[in-house]
């Protein structure tokens, strides 16, 4: 590997040794149905963003972004697809000001070949040509300078979207027949995938929203109930040569390079005016075009859990509409005085500091100096983007506690699918990065996904089929209690 191997010089300073685990399960969604308005618009609701350096693709940035939460696999006959009337974006900020410098725009188009059939695919369908309903998409790269659009380039057109996994009688070899055909190389390097995947977020959700209930016997040592087990989601996964997203357009030499850190987040836009019951078969996109009918941002997501548990209810939809460069001004107080810390103290008496939480601002919004904080004039600007240092190689031994456990290739340095962001963020809110530290081994008792991730692109797992649909019942204990190994 060309990049310098890391010591744990940053992680060692972060991690605090914990002798005993207390039993406090708490949980949240990352950003599933997190705000009153976007909850009513699931096809525009983005749920999780992951950005990491994948093994075998060390010179690229890998990003996965999910939309349409809580897909019950059996929900036919119209299964799940992206909305042709929306624009889906993956955004990159390479200067640290919270303003996108590069955006990849994904736009979808659905075609029904035989409108007289109620099936989106007939029995024994083994290729895209056999689908009755097929969705395709175009990818457009937009380049900005200080927020001004400088260049727009359509980099791919009419790519296949992997269909929803209906069942073995419809798709006898779903993964082999449809995933390779949904992976497309981009002309300037890199590749993209769009389509259904297994829901990679893992959490004990039921406990959290029942007034932060407690399941006795769990903590950060496993045996919780993964309420997202058995569900699917709609994913866009892209892998780009890193020089396509760095601020100088060059590859990253090492983790100390001035171009090493890139901020990532995803957004969804809709037309201000939209026809909700447009006729897809007539080829109408359902959007009312025209100069005055602007595209407006209706959802965004960078770090997991920010809009979920940091932003108060009355502001969650505004958070979805605003841009990261305004985060400090609009929402800074909710981070420095997090309600969650007070709630945790009231319920469990864990002595989490309740005010002046510069440590949370740094971990989530500013980036950690020497690891994933931008360099240059915007160093330390608090913006909700997922900040990844592209000079950090993948870890030989990954820890679900990521950087807190000295595994610098993990959250909050970017985010890998295996990172246990619920446990990490609970421990951060409790004060593990605080000075002085307040190390409390909080966790929801769910410490890994219910389905395996793939070792290769597109990394996210095979979606459950409609035939095998059994949502939220796949936790029965999928693995024994794990040792307290984390921080
Ligand atoms: Ca920027
Ligand atoms: Ca899952
Ligand atoms: Ca967990």
XYZ file of C-alpha atoms and ligand atoms in Angstrom:
490
model
C 0.000 0.000 0.000
C 1.348 3.334 -0.981
C 0.132 5.210 2.016
C 1.994 5.361 5.252
C 0.800 2.883 7.808
C -0.851 4.466 10.777
C -0.011 4.256 14.361
C -2.799 4.729 16.832
C -1.369 8.090 17.844
C -4.692 9.822 17.528
C -6.869 6.967 18.659
C -4.857 6.247 21.751
C -5.507 9.736 22.952
C -9.208 9.337 22.350
C -9.832 5.970 23.797
C -10.409 5.469 27.471
C -10.204 2.086 29.091
C -13.392 0.826 30.615
C -13.473 -1.970 33.121
C -17.126 -2.754 33.463
C -20.188 -2.363 31.350
C -23.437 -1.005 32.658
C -26.672 -2.147 31.190
C -28.332 0.712 29.371
C -29.824 0.091 25.991
C -30.728 3.234 24.123
C -31.258 3.584 20.487
C -32.224 5.735 17.581
C -32.609 5.523 13.906
C -29.887 7.172 11.941
C -32.254 9.325 9.963
C -35.215 7.133 9.167
C -38.506 9.032 9.413
C -36.723 11.544 11.613
C -38.677 14.716 10.791
C -42.422 15.378 10.639
C -42.603 16.313 6.956
C -40.050 13.994 5.397
C -41.691 11.077 7.196
C -44.604 11.617 4.813
C -42.328 11.464 1.773
C -40.331 8.232 2.077
C -39.065 8.181 -1.500
C -37.139 11.409 -0.779
C -36.088 10.389 2.748
C -32.374 9.625 2.941
C -31.422 7.473 5.866
C -27.702 6.727 6.072
C -24.550 7.881 4.368
C -21.339 5.896 4.491
C -17.968 7.124 3.205
C -14.835 5.069 3.599
C -11.701 3.734 1.962
C -12.516 0.175 0.949
C -9.904 -2.611 1.051
C -8.641 -3.187 -2.476
C -9.741 0.301 -3.525
C -7.272 2.354 -1.482
C -6.942 5.063 -4.123
C -10.686 5.671 -4.286
C -13.411 7.095 -2.102
C -16.384 4.785 -1.595
C -19.759 6.299 -0.731
C -23.047 4.538 -0.056
C -26.261 6.461 0.501
C -29.675 5.017 1.272
C -33.198 6.248 0.673
C -36.733 4.918 1.298
C -36.458 3.453 4.799
C -38.198 0.465 6.293
C -38.892 -1.509 3.127
C -40.928 -4.576 4.018
C -39.619 -7.067 1.437
C -43.058 -8.500 0.655
C -44.698 -5.157 -0.154
C -45.921 -5.894 -3.693
C -47.231 -5.894 -6.291
C -45.610 -2.464 -6.648
C -42.291 -2.874 -4.922
C -39.794 -0.114 -4.214
C -38.077 2.268 -6.579
C -36.540 5.717 -6.645
C -38.908 8.571 -7.492
C -38.614 9.786 -11.095
C -39.739 13.237 -9.943
C -36.928 13.724 -7.423
C -33.226 14.490 -7.762
C -30.887 12.497 -5.581
C -27.466 13.920 -4.756
C -24.200 12.846 -3.221
C -22.272 15.981 -2.241
C -18.589 16.561 -1.592
C -17.021 19.516 0.246
C -13.247 19.539 -0.116
C -12.588 22.976 1.373
C -14.365 22.552 4.711
C -16.786 25.468 4.471
C -19.874 23.252 4.310
C -20.601 24.356 0.744
C -20.571 21.624 -1.889
C -17.701 21.761 -4.388
C -18.720 18.636 -6.293
C -22.145 17.062 -6.577
C -23.212 13.857 -8.268
C -26.845 14.062 -9.309
C -28.886 10.919 -9.885
C -32.125 11.137 -11.884
C -34.380 8.181 -12.510
C -36.807 7.103 -15.196
C -39.309 4.271 -14.926
C -40.622 2.375 -17.924
C -43.387 -0.242 -18.023
C -43.151 -2.561 -20.989
C -46.541 -4.244 -20.718
C -49.067 -2.035 -18.904
C -51.660 -4.810 -19.151
C -49.816 -6.989 -16.627
C -49.988 -6.368 -12.893
C -46.552 -7.915 -12.398
C -43.386 -5.840 -12.411
C -41.593 -9.036 -13.426
C -42.926 -12.396 -14.511
C -41.871 -15.877 -13.375
C -38.266 -16.981 -13.870
C -36.861 -13.598 -14.871
C -33.109 -13.801 -15.257
C -32.087 -10.539 -16.905
C -33.010 -6.899 -17.321
C -34.567 -7.542 -20.722
C -37.130 -9.747 -18.975
C -38.372 -7.141 -16.498
C -41.813 -5.712 -17.098
C -41.038 -2.599 -15.097
C -37.529 -1.273 -15.438
C -35.999 1.791 -13.863
C -32.904 3.450 -15.303
C -30.889 6.482 -14.251
C -28.528 9.195 -15.424
C -25.549 10.512 -13.468
C -24.480 14.141 -13.743
C -21.355 15.616 -12.183
C -21.603 19.251 -11.124
C -18.549 21.282 -10.156
C -18.822 24.394 -8.028
C -16.476 27.131 -6.902
C -17.495 28.895 -3.676
C -21.051 27.745 -4.222
C -21.278 28.875 -7.870
C -21.903 26.248 -10.524
C -18.897 26.105 -12.853
C -19.352 22.938 -14.848
C -22.008 20.295 -15.503
C -21.243 17.008 -17.200
C -23.520 14.038 -17.806
C -21.160 11.163 -16.980
C -23.527 8.238 -17.564
C -26.970 7.641 -19.041
C -29.622 4.931 -18.989
C -27.958 2.731 -16.371
C -29.973 -0.138 -14.875
C -31.418 0.083 -11.372
C -31.407 -3.298 -9.615
C -35.066 -4.239 -9.054
C -36.624 -5.086 -5.713
C -35.985 -8.702 -4.743
C -39.451 -10.193 -5.205
C -38.741 -13.864 -4.564
C -37.094 -17.002 -5.972
C -39.880 -17.847 -8.381
C -39.597 -14.454 -10.047
C -35.826 -14.089 -9.676
C -34.208 -17.518 -9.246
C -30.711 -15.958 -9.066
C -31.349 -12.406 -7.919
C -27.822 -11.441 -6.891
C -25.992 -13.053 -9.804
C -28.494 -12.055 -12.475
C -29.148 -8.454 -11.455
C -26.315 -6.992 -9.399
C -23.530 -7.138 -12.044
C -25.929 -5.524 -14.520
C -26.572 -2.681 -12.082
C -22.870 -1.877 -11.660
C -21.596 0.560 -14.273
C -18.110 1.877 -14.902
C -17.849 5.636 -15.289
C -15.890 6.961 -18.287
C -13.290 8.831 -16.227
C -12.813 5.991 -13.744
C -14.882 4.781 -10.854
C -18.206 2.974 -10.791
C -21.770 3.289 -9.580
C -24.593 1.045 -8.411
C -28.238 1.874 -7.754
C -30.935 -0.448 -6.520
C -32.348 -2.352 -3.603
C -30.045 -3.570 -0.812
C -30.428 -5.034 2.621
C -30.902 -2.334 5.306
C -27.415 -1.927 6.792
C -28.339 0.182 9.814
C -28.579 -1.850 13.001
C -30.243 -0.620 16.149
C -32.556 -1.539 18.985
C -35.199 0.954 18.009
C -38.197 -0.204 19.987
C -36.452 0.472 23.250
C -35.520 4.022 22.337
C -38.822 5.545 21.398
C -40.795 3.907 24.145
C -39.674 6.828 26.317
C -36.111 5.468 26.253
C -37.026 2.179 27.767
C -34.605 -0.354 29.118
C -34.207 -3.936 28.048
C -32.637 -5.571 31.026
C -29.423 -7.382 30.355
C -28.064 -5.443 27.420
C -25.490 -2.708 27.181
C -22.667 -2.539 24.726
C -22.190 -6.297 24.830
C -24.704 -7.639 22.401
C -28.068 -9.363 22.850
C -30.175 -6.374 21.878
C -32.912 -6.609 19.294
C -32.078 -5.254 15.825
C -35.328 -3.636 14.805
C -34.077 -3.042 11.270
C -33.334 -6.704 10.726
C -35.149 -8.190 7.777
C -35.816 -4.863 6.034
C -34.433 -3.474 2.801
C -33.559 -0.031 1.481
C -32.776 1.665 -1.848
C -29.108 2.448 -2.251
C -26.777 4.435 -4.433
C -23.174 3.282 -4.088
C -20.324 4.990 -5.883
C -16.589 4.547 -5.937
C -14.512 7.376 -7.398
C -10.773 7.846 -7.874
C -9.947 10.182 -5.000
C -8.484 12.877 -7.277
C -12.016 13.428 -8.585
C -13.102 14.802 -5.212
C -9.979 16.398 -3.683
C -9.605 20.171 -3.629
C -6.542 20.227 -5.884
C -7.665 17.416 -8.159
C -4.677 15.322 -7.105
C -4.443 11.966 -5.351
C -3.845 12.005 -1.592
C -0.221 11.246 -0.659
C -0.773 10.563 3.039
C -3.028 11.487 5.929
C -1.197 14.758 6.579
C -1.666 16.040 3.028
C -3.512 19.331 2.624
C -6.016 17.669 0.292
C -6.648 14.590 2.467
C -10.013 15.412 4.060
C -13.293 15.436 2.149
C -16.754 16.047 3.616
C -19.649 13.957 2.278
C -23.420 14.168 2.593
C -26.480 13.309 0.562
C -29.534 15.373 -0.294
C -32.826 15.052 -2.114
C -34.524 17.763 -4.133
C -38.049 18.131 -5.445
C -39.740 20.677 -7.645
C -41.597 23.227 -5.580
C -44.701 22.275 -7.580
C -45.292 18.646 -8.371
C -48.088 16.502 -9.796
C -48.413 13.648 -7.341
C -50.432 11.234 -9.475
C -48.631 11.609 -12.784
C -49.046 8.886 -15.392
C -45.713 7.090 -15.574
C -46.797 5.019 -18.526
C -47.427 8.162 -20.548
C -43.855 9.169 -19.884
C -44.740 12.141 -17.720
C -42.176 12.801 -15.032
C -44.832 14.431 -12.877
C -42.861 17.607 -12.423
C -44.094 20.962 -13.557
C -41.107 22.470 -15.300
C -40.477 26.130 -15.831
C -38.147 28.752 -14.520
C -40.165 29.702 -11.504
C -40.715 26.115 -10.404
C -37.384 25.713 -8.698
C -35.820 22.584 -7.304
C -35.771 22.726 -3.524
C -33.881 20.576 -1.050
C -36.264 18.491 1.059
C -33.884 16.142 2.864
C -30.228 15.910 3.800
C -27.948 13.665 5.771
C -24.308 13.737 6.787
C -23.485 12.315 10.182
C -25.810 9.688 11.572
C -28.132 10.712 14.394
C -27.688 14.497 14.129
C -31.188 15.320 12.929
C -32.514 12.354 14.841
C -31.489 13.168 18.387
C -29.732 16.537 18.328
C -32.143 18.756 16.416
C -35.411 19.443 18.280
C -38.730 18.435 16.758
C -39.749 21.932 15.720
C -36.591 22.369 13.637
C -36.120 18.977 12.034
C -37.747 19.874 8.744
C -35.848 23.153 8.592
C -32.659 21.180 9.120
C -33.583 19.104 6.080
C -33.987 22.276 4.002
C -30.793 24.087 5.030
C -27.162 23.594 4.043
C -24.210 22.556 6.232
C -22.521 25.973 6.039
C -25.323 27.384 8.233
C -25.265 24.595 10.826
C -23.325 26.473 13.507
C -25.532 29.551 13.207
C -28.849 27.670 13.199
C -28.258 24.607 15.330
C -24.991 25.097 17.240
C -26.679 25.468 20.627
C -28.338 22.052 20.360
C -24.946 20.426 19.974
C -23.196 22.326 22.746
C -26.102 21.705 25.138
C -27.508 18.378 23.946
C -30.892 17.415 25.312
C -29.814 13.789 25.115
C -27.113 14.304 27.749
C -29.710 15.679 30.170
C -32.087 12.824 29.363
C -29.394 10.231 29.949
C -28.506 11.847 33.266
C -32.116 11.996 34.414
C -32.712 8.379 33.550
C -29.458 6.730 34.437
C -27.386 9.194 36.470
C -24.296 8.845 34.292
C -22.889 12.351 34.915
C -22.750 13.340 31.253
C -21.691 17.015 30.981
C -24.766 18.977 29.866
C -23.240 22.277 28.716
C -20.254 23.601 26.769
C -19.879 20.380 24.829
C -17.076 21.490 22.532
C -16.030 17.828 22.447
C -19.229 16.827 20.625
C -18.937 19.758 18.239
C -15.435 18.619 17.405
C -16.240 14.920 17.006
C -19.324 15.408 14.861
C -19.084 18.807 13.165
C -15.486 20.087 13.123
C -13.523 16.921 12.647
C -10.753 15.719 14.928
C -7.478 17.639 14.486
C -4.793 15.418 13.006
C -7.397 12.983 11.733
C -10.430 14.232 9.852
C -10.423 17.993 10.302
C -10.076 19.999 7.083
C -6.855 21.951 6.664
C -6.573 25.550 5.523
C -8.748 28.546 6.284
C -11.826 26.492 7.109
C -10.088 24.208 9.597
C -12.497 23.605 12.448
C -15.546 25.170 10.808
C -18.497 23.268 12.330
C -20.532 21.717 9.494
C -22.556 18.503 9.450
C -20.688 16.563 6.810
C -19.197 13.113 7.137
C -15.479 13.951 7.094
C -13.140 11.319 5.747
C -9.361 11.461 5.666
C -8.531 9.719 2.392
C -4.916 9.203 3.472
C -5.902 6.641 6.099
C -5.622 3.083 4.822
C -8.217 0.430 5.656
C -7.566 -1.263 8.999
C -6.223 -4.771 9.225
C -8.397 -5.239 12.265
C -11.630 -3.307 12.177
C -13.383 -2.300 15.375
C -17.076 -1.466 15.476
C -16.063 1.357 17.839
C -13.994 2.938 15.064
C -11.668 5.770 16.015
C -12.732 5.575 19.677
C -10.964 2.215 19.820
C -7.922 3.409 17.866
C -9.221 2.069 14.546
C -8.731 5.309 12.656
C -10.337 4.054 9.454
C -13.726 4.078 11.179
C -16.341 6.567 12.348
C -16.151 9.447 12.974
C -13.391 9.382 10.348
C -15.908 8.753 7.592
C -18.206 5.838 8.286
C -18.049 2.165 7.325
C -21.122 -0.065 7.240
C -19.767 -2.082 10.203
C -19.321 0.941 12.476
C -21.624 0.818 15.499
C -22.570 4.478 15.336
C -25.292 4.146 17.970
C -22.873 2.892 20.605
C -20.183 5.354 19.494
C -22.476 8.367 19.613
C -23.976 7.362 22.949
C -20.496 7.173 24.409
C -19.543 10.498 22.837
C -22.641 12.173 24.290
C -21.859 10.581 27.670
C -18.476 12.301 27.432
C -15.754 9.880 26.376
C -14.008 12.663 24.416
C -14.724 15.294 27.070
C -11.982 16.852 29.166
C -12.032 15.320 31.702
C -13.478 12.215 30.080
C -16.674 10.615 31.307
C -16.354 7.103 29.960
C -19.579 5.136 30.146
C -19.979 1.967 28.082
C -23.421 2.776 26.773
C -24.919 0.766 23.986
C -28.112 -0.575 22.541
C -27.028 -4.208 22.700
C -26.986 -4.552 18.916
C -23.431 -4.571 17.688
C -23.550 -5.825 14.136
C -25.821 -6.035 11.137
C -28.161 -9.009 10.809
C -26.904 -9.812 7.290
C -23.367 -10.026 5.938
C -21.840 -7.204 3.950
C -20.179 -8.016 0.646
C -16.398 -7.900 0.361
C -16.714 -6.255 -3.024
C -18.615 -3.411 -4.611
C -21.442 -2.564 -3.932
C -20.586 -3.813 -0.398
C -24.133 -3.572 1.001
C -25.810 -6.951 1.443
C -28.281 -8.909 -0.656
C -31.815 -7.618 -0.046
C -34.264 -9.970 1.629
C -36.761 -11.350 -0.845
C -40.461 -10.751 -0.631
C -41.004 -14.485 -0.397
C -38.781 -14.690 2.709
C -40.129 -11.490 4.225
C -39.973 -11.564 8.018
C -39.062 -8.051 9.106
C -37.615 -7.317 12.525
C -37.736 -10.979 13.489
C -34.223 -11.879 12.445
C -32.443 -10.898 15.654
C -33.025 -14.101 17.620
C -29.847 -14.055 19.105
C -27.797 -13.890 15.976
C -24.590 -14.100 17.932
C -23.496 -14.536 21.532
C -22.702 -11.602 23.798
C -19.572 -9.842 22.678
C -16.780 -8.971 25.085
C -16.703 -5.462 26.439
C -13.763 -4.882 24.073
C -14.752 -1.352 23.097
C -13.952 1.865 24.839
Ca -16.650 23.746 -0.101
Ca -29.846 -5.040 8.502
Ca -24.979 -0.805 18.808
